């Protein structure tokens, strides 16, 4: 098996989303329907999200999980990905769990630029290793994201720089290391949030399909304790899928701890 993005399903080794330099202080659960289209592989899946704010504006945890994925692959693509004969006629699988911890850093600079540290881990909980759907190996990443508001506007410049690692099955290497990057723009006003940008990671194995780059556009509208969201993702390098997503989010009342600093 080739445990690199160019030889796996669309949810196996995804490019992490661009953070905006802030810790999300909302606690919520969300679900979405996702559709991925590529030559020889049409995939549909359910995605579940959650965010728990531990300390308001300072620390939060978030997760992502694919509880169900349905796919149809061509024989040519199965041969390219070395799908085992035992999995040749399978069409469904449960995916990986991703867990992130976010920390607000250098808060004294927040007036000029917002900075946050993300520590992420991907649990190898997905199935169908022999079907080339999930890699059956753990992964982790670290990145620093920023958000630079444009003065007197609703726009913000966002970006991230980091490091991503995952275990692979290879004749020479046991893991792949990659430079993680991304940049984009964010607009927010009256409950609307629109985000667009490009992101990717660059592994070090030459001509292996470990350098996926994608462009994304998403929109979300919040009203009281709920919101609806939709997005599109297009692979532009070593990621052949066009992906669509639509979902619903429910916000719980804020129960996070407030940190109060008293001047002496």
PDB file of C-alpha atoms in Angstrom:
ATOM      1  CA  UNK A   1       0.000   0.000   0.000  1.00  0.00           C
ATOM      2  CA  UNK A   2       1.079   3.578  -0.696  1.00  0.00           C
ATOM      3  CA  UNK A   3       0.184   5.695   2.345  1.00  0.00           C
ATOM      4  CA  UNK A   4       0.561   9.077   0.661  1.00  0.00           C
ATOM      5  CA  UNK A   5      -2.207  11.587  -0.233  1.00  0.00           C
ATOM      6  CA  UNK A   6      -1.995  10.928  -3.969  1.00  0.00           C
ATOM      7  CA  UNK A   7      -2.879   7.238  -3.399  1.00  0.00           C
ATOM      8  CA  UNK A   8      -5.562   7.490  -0.699  1.00  0.00           C
ATOM      9  CA  UNK A   9      -9.195   8.539  -0.378  1.00  0.00           C
ATOM     10  CA  UNK A  10     -10.088  12.249  -0.019  1.00  0.00           C
ATOM     11  CA  UNK A  11     -10.506  12.074   3.781  1.00  0.00           C
ATOM     12  CA  UNK A  12      -7.393  10.058   4.603  1.00  0.00           C
ATOM     13  CA  UNK A  13      -4.668  12.725   4.778  1.00  0.00           C
ATOM     14  CA  UNK A  14      -6.497  16.065   4.378  1.00  0.00           C
ATOM     15  CA  UNK A  15      -4.857  19.475   4.326  1.00  0.00           C
ATOM     16  CA  UNK A  16      -5.667  21.145   7.695  1.00  0.00           C
ATOM     17  CA  UNK A  17      -7.933  24.184   7.501  1.00  0.00           C
ATOM     18  CA  UNK A  18      -6.437  27.658   7.841  1.00  0.00           C
ATOM     19  CA  UNK A  19      -7.002  29.100  11.310  1.00  0.00           C
ATOM     20  CA  UNK A  20      -7.468  32.848  11.734  1.00  0.00           C
ATOM     21  CA  UNK A  21      -5.171  33.522  14.673  1.00  0.00           C
ATOM     22  CA  UNK A  22      -7.933  33.362  17.303  1.00  0.00           C
ATOM     23  CA  UNK A  23      -9.194  30.712  19.692  1.00  0.00           C
ATOM     24  CA  UNK A  24     -12.849  29.911  19.019  1.00  0.00           C
ATOM     25  CA  UNK A  25     -14.655  30.687  22.283  1.00  0.00           C
ATOM     26  CA  UNK A  26     -17.933  29.097  21.172  1.00  0.00           C
ATOM     27  CA  UNK A  27     -18.884  25.578  22.238  1.00  0.00           C
ATOM     28  CA  UNK A  28     -20.750  23.748  19.499  1.00  0.00           C
ATOM     29  CA  UNK A  29     -21.535  20.526  17.668  1.00  0.00           C
ATOM     30  CA  UNK A  30     -21.900  20.366  13.892  1.00  0.00           C
ATOM     31  CA  UNK A  31     -22.590  17.894  11.123  1.00  0.00           C
ATOM     32  CA  UNK A  32     -22.271  18.068   7.373  1.00  0.00           C
ATOM     33  CA  UNK A  33     -22.705  16.122   4.161  1.00  0.00           C
ATOM     34  CA  UNK A  34     -19.656  15.984   1.882  1.00  0.00           C
ATOM     35  CA  UNK A  35     -19.322  15.048  -1.784  1.00  0.00           C
ATOM     36  CA  UNK A  36     -15.967  14.406  -3.505  1.00  0.00           C
ATOM     37  CA  UNK A  37     -15.544  13.976  -7.247  1.00  0.00           C
ATOM     38  CA  UNK A  38     -12.454  12.695  -9.051  1.00  0.00           C
ATOM     39  CA  UNK A  39     -11.717  10.581 -12.102  1.00  0.00           C
ATOM     40  CA  UNK A  40     -12.354   7.012 -10.988  1.00  0.00           C
ATOM     41  CA  UNK A  41     -13.481   7.891  -7.443  1.00  0.00           C
ATOM     42  CA  UNK A  42     -16.787   9.373  -6.319  1.00  0.00           C
ATOM     43  CA  UNK A  43     -17.083   9.637  -2.543  1.00  0.00           C
ATOM     44  CA  UNK A  44     -19.836  10.776  -0.174  1.00  0.00           C
ATOM     45  CA  UNK A  45     -19.435  11.050   3.582  1.00  0.00           C
ATOM     46  CA  UNK A  46     -20.861  12.434   6.797  1.00  0.00           C
ATOM     47  CA  UNK A  47     -18.582  14.718   8.826  1.00  0.00           C
ATOM     48  CA  UNK A  48     -19.044  15.498  12.530  1.00  0.00           C
ATOM     49  CA  UNK A  49     -17.384  18.489  14.220  1.00  0.00           C
ATOM     50  CA  UNK A  50     -17.175  19.703  17.800  1.00  0.00           C
ATOM     51  CA  UNK A  51     -15.546  22.584  19.659  1.00  0.00           C
ATOM     52  CA  UNK A  52     -15.118  22.979  23.418  1.00  0.00           C
ATOM     53  CA  UNK A  53     -13.842  26.247  24.834  1.00  0.00           C
ATOM     54  CA  UNK A  54     -11.885  25.604  28.037  1.00  0.00           C
ATOM     55  CA  UNK A  55     -10.705  29.153  28.797  1.00  0.00           C
ATOM     56  CA  UNK A  56     -12.420  31.973  26.929  1.00  0.00           C
ATOM     57  CA  UNK A  57     -10.170  33.542  24.283  1.00  0.00           C
ATOM     58  CA  UNK A  58      -7.204  31.455  25.471  1.00  0.00           C
ATOM     59  CA  UNK A  59      -7.638  27.649  25.143  1.00  0.00           C
ATOM     60  CA  UNK A  60     -10.014  25.419  23.175  1.00  0.00           C
ATOM     61  CA  UNK A  61     -10.310  21.854  21.894  1.00  0.00           C
ATOM     62  CA  UNK A  62     -11.906  20.796  18.629  1.00  0.00           C
ATOM     63  CA  UNK A  63     -12.456  17.504  16.835  1.00  0.00           C
ATOM     64  CA  UNK A  64     -13.428  16.162  13.424  1.00  0.00           C
ATOM     65  CA  UNK A  65     -14.631  12.644  12.560  1.00  0.00           C
ATOM     66  CA  UNK A  66     -15.940  10.778   9.514  1.00  0.00           C
ATOM     67  CA  UNK A  67     -18.466   8.263  10.954  1.00  0.00           C
ATOM     68  CA  UNK A  68     -19.521   7.018   7.522  1.00  0.00           C
ATOM     69  CA  UNK A  69     -18.021   7.165   4.036  1.00  0.00           C
ATOM     70  CA  UNK A  70     -19.401   5.632   0.837  1.00  0.00           C
ATOM     71  CA  UNK A  71     -17.259   5.397  -2.282  1.00  0.00           C
ATOM     72  CA  UNK A  72     -17.173   3.978  -5.808  1.00  0.00           C
ATOM     73  CA  UNK A  73     -13.738   3.447  -7.390  1.00  0.00           C
ATOM     74  CA  UNK A  74     -12.892   2.367 -10.914  1.00  0.00           C
ATOM     75  CA  UNK A  75     -10.857  -0.778 -11.538  1.00  0.00           C
ATOM     76  CA  UNK A  76      -8.041   1.316 -13.012  1.00  0.00           C
ATOM     77  CA  UNK A  77      -7.772   3.411  -9.847  1.00  0.00           C
ATOM     78  CA  UNK A  78      -7.915   0.331  -7.620  1.00  0.00           C
ATOM     79  CA  UNK A  79      -4.979  -1.104  -9.579  1.00  0.00           C
ATOM     80  CA  UNK A  80      -3.034   2.157  -9.284  1.00  0.00           C
ATOM     81  CA  UNK A  81      -3.577   2.230  -5.517  1.00  0.00           C
ATOM     82  CA  UNK A  82      -2.786  -1.504  -5.091  1.00  0.00           C
ATOM     83  CA  UNK A  83      -6.143  -2.335  -3.525  1.00  0.00           C
ATOM     84  CA  UNK A  84      -6.150  -5.820  -2.004  1.00  0.00           C
ATOM     85  CA  UNK A  85      -8.427  -8.374  -3.649  1.00  0.00           C
ATOM     86  CA  UNK A  86     -10.332  -8.859  -0.366  1.00  0.00           C
ATOM     87  CA  UNK A  87     -11.452  -5.192  -0.516  1.00  0.00           C
ATOM     88  CA  UNK A  88     -12.103  -4.954  -4.248  1.00  0.00           C
ATOM     89  CA  UNK A  89     -15.901  -4.968  -3.910  1.00  0.00           C
ATOM     90  CA  UNK A  90     -16.239  -2.881  -0.728  1.00  0.00           C
ATOM     91  CA  UNK A  91     -17.990   0.495  -0.838  1.00  0.00           C
ATOM     92  CA  UNK A  92     -18.173   1.887   2.718  1.00  0.00           C
ATOM     93  CA  UNK A  93     -15.853   2.640   5.618  1.00  0.00           C
ATOM     94  CA  UNK A  94     -15.527   4.536   8.928  1.00  0.00           C
ATOM     95  CA  UNK A  95     -12.911   7.299   8.926  1.00  0.00           C
ATOM     96  CA  UNK A  96     -10.262   8.829  11.184  1.00  0.00           C
ATOM     97  CA  UNK A  97     -10.687  11.102  14.213  1.00  0.00           C
ATOM     98  CA  UNK A  98      -8.752  14.401  14.331  1.00  0.00           C
ATOM     99  CA  UNK A  99      -8.258  16.251  17.626  1.00  0.00           C
ATOM    100  CA  UNK A 100      -6.798  19.767  17.982  1.00  0.00           C
ATOM    101  CA  UNK A 101      -5.798  21.944  20.921  1.00  0.00           C
ATOM    102  CA  UNK A 102      -5.528  25.693  20.304  1.00  0.00           C
ATOM    103  CA  UNK A 103      -3.754  28.305  22.416  1.00  0.00           C
ATOM    104  CA  UNK A 104      -3.904  32.073  22.045  1.00  0.00           C
ATOM    105  CA  UNK A 105      -0.347  33.446  22.112  1.00  0.00           C
ATOM    106  CA  UNK A 106       1.193  36.913  22.379  1.00  0.00           C
ATOM    107  CA  UNK A 107      -2.123  38.446  23.374  1.00  0.00           C
ATOM    108  CA  UNK A 108      -0.455  41.809  24.014  1.00  0.00           C
ATOM    109  CA  UNK A 109      -0.061  42.136  20.230  1.00  0.00           C
ATOM    110  CA  UNK A 110      -3.752  41.419  19.566  1.00  0.00           C
ATOM    111  CA  UNK A 111      -4.505  45.029  18.661  1.00  0.00           C
ATOM    112  CA  UNK A 112      -2.152  44.695  15.698  1.00  0.00           C
ATOM    113  CA  UNK A 113      -2.147  40.972  14.896  1.00  0.00           C
ATOM    114  CA  UNK A 114      -3.830  37.876  16.348  1.00  0.00           C
ATOM    115  CA  UNK A 115      -1.688  34.753  16.830  1.00  0.00           C
ATOM    116  CA  UNK A 116      -2.648  31.215  17.862  1.00  0.00           C
ATOM    117  CA  UNK A 117      -0.822  27.901  18.225  1.00  0.00           C
ATOM    118  CA  UNK A 118      -2.549  24.677  17.116  1.00  0.00           C
ATOM    119  CA  UNK A 119      -1.412  21.185  18.140  1.00  0.00           C
ATOM    120  CA  UNK A 120      -3.242  18.493  16.158  1.00  0.00           C
ATOM    121  CA  UNK A 121      -3.286  14.701  16.235  1.00  0.00           C
ATOM    122  CA  UNK A 122      -4.902  12.249  13.814  1.00  0.00           C
ATOM    123  CA  UNK A 123      -5.939   8.953  15.397  1.00  0.00           C
ATOM    124  CA  UNK A 124      -5.586   5.936  13.045  1.00  0.00           C
ATOM    125  CA  UNK A 125      -9.195   4.901  13.677  1.00  0.00           C
ATOM    126  CA  UNK A 126     -10.213   4.665  10.013  1.00  0.00           C
ATOM    127  CA  UNK A 127     -10.688   1.345   8.283  1.00  0.00           C
ATOM    128  CA  UNK A 128     -10.067  -0.014   4.802  1.00  0.00           C
ATOM    129  CA  UNK A 129      -6.280   0.144   4.813  1.00  0.00           C
ATOM    130  CA  UNK A 130      -6.278  -2.630   2.216  1.00  0.00           C
ATOM    131  CA  UNK A 131      -8.855  -0.674   0.226  1.00  0.00           C
ATOM    132  CA  UNK A 132      -6.606   2.428   0.054  1.00  0.00           C
ATOM    133  CA  UNK A 133      -9.135   4.574   1.891  1.00  0.00           C
ATOM    134  CA  UNK A 134      -7.246   5.326   5.134  1.00  0.00           C
ATOM    135  CA  UNK A 135      -3.571   5.042   6.010  1.00  0.00           C
ATOM    136  CA  UNK A 136      -3.814   3.031   9.281  1.00  0.00           C
ATOM    137  CA  UNK A 137      -1.080   5.197  10.798  1.00  0.00           C
ATOM    138  CA  UNK A 138      -1.077   8.150  13.230  1.00  0.00           C
ATOM    139  CA  UNK A 139      -0.146  11.698  12.321  1.00  0.00           C
ATOM    140  CA  UNK A 140       0.376  15.015  14.069  1.00  0.00           C
ATOM    141  CA  UNK A 141       0.999  18.645  13.228  1.00  0.00           C
ATOM    142  CA  UNK A 142       1.907  21.969  14.794  1.00  0.00           C
ATOM    143  CA  UNK A 143       1.217  25.357  13.289  1.00  0.00           C
ATOM    144  CA  UNK A 144       1.016  29.024  14.165  1.00  0.00           C
ATOM    145  CA  UNK A 145      -1.829  30.933  12.556  1.00  0.00           C
ATOM    146  CA  UNK A 146      -2.305  34.666  12.272  1.00  0.00           C
ATOM    147  CA  UNK A 147      -5.142  37.085  11.636  1.00  0.00           C
ATOM    148  CA  UNK A 148      -4.394  40.641  10.549  1.00  0.00           C
ATOM    149  CA  UNK A 149      -7.518  42.837  10.495  1.00  0.00           C
ATOM    150  CA  UNK A 150      -7.709  45.575   7.908  1.00  0.00           C
ATOM    151  CA  UNK A 151      -8.418  48.871   9.652  1.00  0.00           C
ATOM    152  CA  UNK A 152     -12.022  50.082   9.595  1.00  0.00           C
ATOM    153  CA  UNK A 153     -13.224  47.123   7.513  1.00  0.00           C
ATOM    154  CA  UNK A 154     -14.754  43.684   8.087  1.00  0.00           C
ATOM    155  CA  UNK A 155     -11.841  41.992   6.326  1.00  0.00           C
ATOM    156  CA  UNK A 156      -8.991  40.024   7.847  1.00  0.00           C
ATOM    157  CA  UNK A 157      -5.871  38.518   6.271  1.00  0.00           C
ATOM    158  CA  UNK A 158      -5.261  35.005   7.623  1.00  0.00           C
ATOM    159  CA  UNK A 159      -2.503  32.428   7.310  1.00  0.00           C
ATOM    160  CA  UNK A 160      -0.648  29.546   8.900  1.00  0.00           C
ATOM    161  CA  UNK A 161       2.852  28.083   8.942  1.00  0.00           C
ATOM    162  CA  UNK A 162       3.687  24.753  10.503  1.00  0.00           C
ATOM    163  CA  UNK A 163       4.955  21.198  10.390  1.00  0.00           C
ATOM    164  CA  UNK A 164       3.032  17.989   9.619  1.00  0.00           C
ATOM    165  CA  UNK A 165       4.178  14.392  10.145  1.00  0.00           C
ATOM    166  CA  UNK A 166       2.523  11.039   9.514  1.00  0.00           C
ATOM    167  CA  UNK A 167       3.513   7.373   9.640  1.00  0.00           C
ATOM    168  CA  UNK A 168       3.841   5.689   6.246  1.00  0.00           C
ATOM    169  CA  UNK A 169       4.462   2.251   4.766  1.00  0.00           C
ATOM    170  CA  UNK A 170       7.553   2.594   2.544  1.00  0.00           C
ATOM    171  CA  UNK A 171      10.557   0.520   1.518  1.00  0.00           C
ATOM    172  CA  UNK A 172      12.968   3.124   2.950  1.00  0.00           C
ATOM    173  CA  UNK A 173      11.086   5.611   5.173  1.00  0.00           C
ATOM    174  CA  UNK A 174       8.880   5.050   8.219  1.00  0.00           C
ATOM    175  CA  UNK A 175       7.387   8.539   8.270  1.00  0.00           C
ATOM    176  CA  UNK A 176       6.888  11.535   6.009  1.00  0.00           C
ATOM    177  CA  UNK A 177       7.614  15.084   7.190  1.00  0.00           C
ATOM    178  CA  UNK A 178       6.007  18.075   5.520  1.00  0.00           C
ATOM    179  CA  UNK A 179       6.039  21.862   5.604  1.00  0.00           C
ATOM    180  CA  UNK A 180       2.482  23.058   6.273  1.00  0.00           C
ATOM    181  CA  UNK A 181       1.302  26.412   4.914  1.00  0.00           C
ATOM    182  CA  UNK A 182      -1.750  28.441   3.958  1.00  0.00           C
ATOM    183  CA  UNK A 183      -3.046  31.968   3.433  1.00  0.00           C
ATOM    184  CA  UNK A 184      -6.374  33.604   2.683  1.00  0.00           C
ATOM    185  CA  UNK A 185      -8.944  36.290   3.457  1.00  0.00           C
ATOM    186  CA  UNK A 186     -11.876  36.344   5.869  1.00  0.00           C
ATOM    187  CA  UNK A 187     -14.909  38.655   5.876  1.00  0.00           C
ATOM    188  CA  UNK A 188     -17.383  38.769   8.762  1.00  0.00           C
ATOM    189  CA  UNK A 189     -20.384  41.001   9.403  1.00  0.00           C
ATOM    190  CA  UNK A 190     -23.849  40.612  10.993  1.00  0.00           C
ATOM    191  CA  UNK A 191     -23.578  36.858  11.473  1.00  0.00           C
ATOM    192  CA  UNK A 192     -22.060  36.181   8.064  1.00  0.00           C
ATOM    193  CA  UNK A 193     -18.556  34.726   7.719  1.00  0.00           C
ATOM    194  CA  UNK A 194     -16.954  34.196   4.308  1.00  0.00           C
ATOM    195  CA  UNK A 195     -13.512  32.589   3.993  1.00  0.00           C
ATOM    196  CA  UNK A 196     -11.303  31.889   1.007  1.00  0.00           C
ATOM    197  CA  UNK A 197      -7.711  30.806   0.587  1.00  0.00           C
ATOM    198  CA  UNK A 198      -5.137  28.246  -0.467  1.00  0.00           C
ATOM    199  CA  UNK A 199      -3.345  25.700   1.735  1.00  0.00           C
ATOM    200  CA  UNK A 200      -1.192  22.621   1.450  1.00  0.00           C
ATOM    201  CA  UNK A 201       1.757  20.667   2.743  1.00  0.00           C
ATOM    202  CA  UNK A 202       4.998  19.624   1.058  1.00  0.00           C
ATOM    203  CA  UNK A 203       6.486  16.236   1.922  1.00  0.00           C
ATOM    204  CA  UNK A 204      10.061  15.295   1.146  1.00  0.00           C
ATOM    205  CA  UNK A 205       9.653  12.054  -0.840  1.00  0.00           C
ATOM    206  CA  UNK A 206      10.396  12.844  -4.477  1.00  0.00           C
ATOM    207  CA  UNK A 207       7.603  12.214  -7.048  1.00  0.00           C
ATOM    208  CA  UNK A 208       5.404  10.412  -4.515  1.00  0.00           C
ATOM    209  CA  UNK A 209       2.121  12.331  -4.311  1.00  0.00           C
ATOM    210  CA  UNK A 210       2.883  13.791  -0.860  1.00  0.00           C
ATOM    211  CA  UNK A 211       2.519  17.480  -1.812  1.00  0.00           C
ATOM    212  CA  UNK A 212      -1.232  18.229  -1.910  1.00  0.00           C
ATOM    213  CA  UNK A 213      -2.337  21.835  -2.409  1.00  0.00           C
ATOM    214  CA  UNK A 214      -5.990  22.946  -2.376  1.00  0.00           C
ATOM    215  CA  UNK A 215      -8.011  26.144  -2.692  1.00  0.00           C
ATOM    216  CA  UNK A 216     -11.136  26.636  -0.561  1.00  0.00           C
ATOM    217  CA  UNK A 217     -14.143  28.914  -0.301  1.00  0.00           C
ATOM    218  CA  UNK A 218     -16.728  28.722   2.490  1.00  0.00           C
ATOM    219  CA  UNK A 219     -19.672  30.750   3.793  1.00  0.00           C
ATOM    220  CA  UNK A 220     -21.507  30.554   7.127  1.00  0.00           C
ATOM    221  CA  UNK A 221     -24.584  32.363   8.453  1.00  0.00           C
ATOM    222  CA  UNK A 222     -25.265  32.339  12.187  1.00  0.00           C
ATOM    223  CA  UNK A 223     -28.606  33.142  13.810  1.00  0.00           C
ATOM    224  CA  UNK A 224     -28.859  32.926  17.594  1.00  0.00           C
ATOM    225  CA  UNK A 225     -27.753  29.398  18.609  1.00  0.00           C
ATOM    226  CA  UNK A 226     -27.588  27.845  15.134  1.00  0.00           C
ATOM    227  CA  UNK A 227     -25.825  28.373  11.848  1.00  0.00           C
ATOM    228  CA  UNK A 228     -25.712  26.853   8.400  1.00  0.00           C
ATOM    229  CA  UNK A 229     -22.542  26.590   6.337  1.00  0.00           C
ATOM    230  CA  UNK A 230     -21.360  25.465   2.920  1.00  0.00           C
ATOM    231  CA  UNK A 231     -18.039  25.229   1.152  1.00  0.00           C
ATOM    232  CA  UNK A 232     -16.136  24.078  -1.895  1.00  0.00           C
ATOM    233  CA  UNK A 233     -12.585  22.740  -2.162  1.00  0.00           C
ATOM    234  CA  UNK A 234     -10.588  22.204  -5.331  1.00  0.00           C
ATOM    235  CA  UNK A 235      -7.325  20.293  -5.499  1.00  0.00           C
ATOM    236  CA  UNK A 236      -4.709  22.089  -7.574  1.00  0.00           C
ATOM    237  CA  UNK A 237      -1.640  19.892  -7.007  1.00  0.00           C
ATOM    238  CA  UNK A 238      -1.378  16.164  -6.183  1.00  0.00           C
ATOM    239  CA  UNK A 239      -4.978  16.127  -4.932  1.00  0.00           C
ATOM    240  CA  UNK A 240      -7.415  15.267  -7.710  1.00  0.00           C
ATOM    241  CA  UNK A 241     -10.740  15.862  -5.954  1.00  0.00           C
ATOM    242  CA  UNK A 242     -13.370  18.573  -6.207  1.00  0.00           C
ATOM    243  CA  UNK A 243     -15.243  18.611  -2.882  1.00  0.00           C
ATOM    244  CA  UNK A 244     -18.553  20.148  -1.767  1.00  0.00           C
ATOM    245  CA  UNK A 245     -19.850  20.461   1.798  1.00  0.00           C
ATOM    246  CA  UNK A 246     -23.082  21.663   3.427  1.00  0.00           C
ATOM    247  CA  UNK A 247     -23.901  21.475   7.104  1.00  0.00           C
ATOM    248  CA  UNK A 248     -25.589  22.673  10.290  1.00  0.00           C
ATOM    249  CA  UNK A 249     -24.078  23.885  13.572  1.00  0.00           C
ATOM    250  CA  UNK A 250     -25.608  24.182  17.058  1.00  0.00           C
ATOM    251  CA  UNK A 251     -24.045  26.468  19.687  1.00  0.00           C
ATOM    252  CA  UNK A 252     -24.297  25.771  23.407  1.00  0.00           C
ATOM    253  CA  UNK A 253     -24.362  28.469  26.018  1.00  0.00           C
ATOM    254  CA  UNK A 254     -20.887  29.639  26.869  1.00  0.00           C
ATOM    255  CA  UNK A 255     -19.623  27.800  29.956  1.00  0.00           C
ATOM    256  CA  UNK A 256     -15.914  28.526  29.509  1.00  0.00           C
ATOM    257  CA  UNK A 257     -13.874  30.047  32.284  1.00  0.00           C
ATOM    258  CA  UNK A 258     -13.056  33.737  32.258  1.00  0.00           C
ATOM    259  CA  UNK A 259      -9.485  34.755  33.073  1.00  0.00           C
ATOM    260  CA  UNK A 260      -9.418  38.055  34.963  1.00  0.00           C
ATOM    261  CA  UNK A 261      -6.199  39.952  35.602  1.00  0.00           C
ATOM    262  CA  UNK A 262      -6.408  42.446  38.478  1.00  0.00           C
ATOM    263  CA  UNK A 263      -4.032  45.382  38.503  1.00  0.00           C
ATOM    264  CA  UNK A 264      -2.227  45.842  41.748  1.00  0.00           C
TER     265      UNK A 264
END
